Amino acid sequence: MIFPSREGERCEAPEALVKGLGKKPIEVYKSRDYMAV
């Protein structure tokens, strides 16, 4: 697997992300994109 070279910083989940996923993620990291755990 090839993972992004930019390290993400932990952040609060944006409301649009929570709405799109249908539930609040345990953790969210933001770099160029969001990664939800």
PDB file of N, CA and C in Angstrom, residues 7-25:
ATOM      1  N   GLU A   7       2.067  14.132   6.823  1.00  0.00           N
ATOM      2  CA  GLU A   7       1.597  13.672   8.126  1.00  0.00           C
ATOM      3  C   GLU A   7       0.374  14.487   8.542  1.00  0.00           C
ATOM      4  N   GLY A   8      -0.664  13.806   8.986  1.00  0.00           N
ATOM      5  CA  GLY A   8      -1.887  14.474   9.408  1.00  0.00           C
ATOM      6  C   GLY A   8      -1.810  14.955  10.851  1.00  0.00           C
ATOM      7  N   GLU A   9      -2.563  15.996  11.150  1.00  0.00           N
ATOM      8  CA  GLU A   9      -2.664  16.512  12.511  1.00  0.00           C
ATOM      9  C   GLU A   9      -4.059  16.218  13.034  1.00  0.00           C
ATOM     10  N   ARG A  10      -4.131  15.769  14.274  1.00  0.00           N
ATOM     11  CA  ARG A  10      -5.416  15.441  14.869  1.00  0.00           C
ATOM     12  C   ARG A  10      -6.271  16.708  14.968  1.00  0.00           C
ATOM     13  N   CYS A  11      -7.571  16.569  14.648  1.00  0.00           N
ATOM     14  CA  CYS A  11      -8.471  17.711  14.675  1.00  0.00           C
ATOM     15  C   CYS A  11      -9.885  17.256  15.017  1.00  0.00           C
ATOM     16  N   GLU A  12     -10.769  18.199  15.211  1.00  0.00           N
ATOM     17  CA  GLU A  12     -12.181  17.902  15.433  1.00  0.00           C
ATOM     18  C   GLU A  12     -12.828  17.575  14.090  1.00  0.00           C
ATOM     19  N   ALA A  13     -13.797  16.686  14.110  1.00  0.00           N
ATOM     20  CA  ALA A  13     -14.480  16.301  12.881  1.00  0.00           C
ATOM     21  C   ALA A  13     -15.411  17.419  12.425  1.00  0.00           C
ATOM     22  N   PRO A  14     -15.262  17.877  11.179  1.00  0.00           N
ATOM     23  CA  PRO A  14     -16.185  18.881  10.653  1.00  0.00           C
ATOM     24  C   PRO A  14     -17.595  18.292  10.562  1.00  0.00           C
ATOM     25  N   GLU A  15     -18.609  19.112  10.738  1.00  0.00           N
ATOM     26  CA  GLU A  15     -19.996  18.651  10.730  1.00  0.00           C
ATOM     27  C   GLU A  15     -20.350  17.947   9.421  1.00  0.00           C
ATOM     28  N   ALA A  16     -19.843  18.453   8.293  1.00  0.00           N
ATOM     29  CA  ALA A  16     -20.129  17.830   7.001  1.00  0.00           C
ATOM     30  C   ALA A  16     -19.562  16.407   6.932  1.00  0.00           C
ATOM     31  N   LEU A  17     -18.405  16.166   7.556  1.00  0.00           N
ATOM     32  CA  LEU A  17     -17.805  14.835   7.573  1.00  0.00           C
ATOM     33  C   LEU A  17     -18.652  13.886   8.418  1.00  0.00           C
ATOM     34  N   VAL A  18     -19.080  14.334   9.584  1.00  0.00           N
ATOM     35  CA  VAL A  18     -19.930  13.520  10.463  1.00  0.00           C
ATOM     36  C   VAL A  18     -21.235  13.181   9.750  1.00  0.00           C
ATOM     37  N   LYS A  19     -21.825  14.164   9.095  1.00  0.00           N
ATOM     38  CA  LYS A  19     -23.085  13.950   8.377  1.00  0.00           C
ATOM     39  C   LYS A  19     -22.886  12.961   7.231  1.00  0.00           C
ATOM     40  N   GLY A  20     -21.792  13.097   6.498  1.00  0.00           N
ATOM     41  CA  GLY A  20     -21.516  12.196   5.382  1.00  0.00           C
ATOM     42  C   GLY A  20     -21.244  10.759   5.819  1.00  0.00           C
ATOM     43  N   LEU A  21     -20.593  10.589   6.965  1.00  0.00           N
ATOM     44  CA  LEU A  21     -20.294   9.247   7.472  1.00  0.00           C
ATOM     45  C   LEU A  21     -21.497   8.619   8.166  1.00  0.00           C
ATOM     46  N   GLY A  22     -22.373   9.449   8.691  1.00  0.00           N
ATOM     47  CA  GLY A  22     -23.536   8.931   9.409  1.00  0.00           C
ATOM     48  C   GLY A  22     -23.300   8.723  10.889  1.00  0.00           C
ATOM     49  N   LYS A  23     -22.099   8.948  11.361  1.00  0.00           N
ATOM     50  CA  LYS A  23     -21.786   8.885  12.797  1.00  0.00           C
ATOM     51  C   LYS A  23     -20.464   9.593  13.043  1.00  0.00           C
ATOM     52  N   LYS A  24     -20.208   9.962  14.292  1.00  0.00           N
ATOM     53  CA  LYS A  24     -18.981  10.683  14.634  1.00  0.00           C
ATOM     54  C   LYS A  24     -17.814   9.707  14.751  1.00  0.00           C
ATOM     55  N   PRO A  25     -16.721   9.962  14.041  1.00  0.00           N
ATOM     56  CA  PRO A  25     -15.552   9.083  14.121  1.00  0.00           C
ATOM     57  C   PRO A  25     -14.846   9.206  15.479  1.00  0.00           C
TER      58      PRO A  25
END
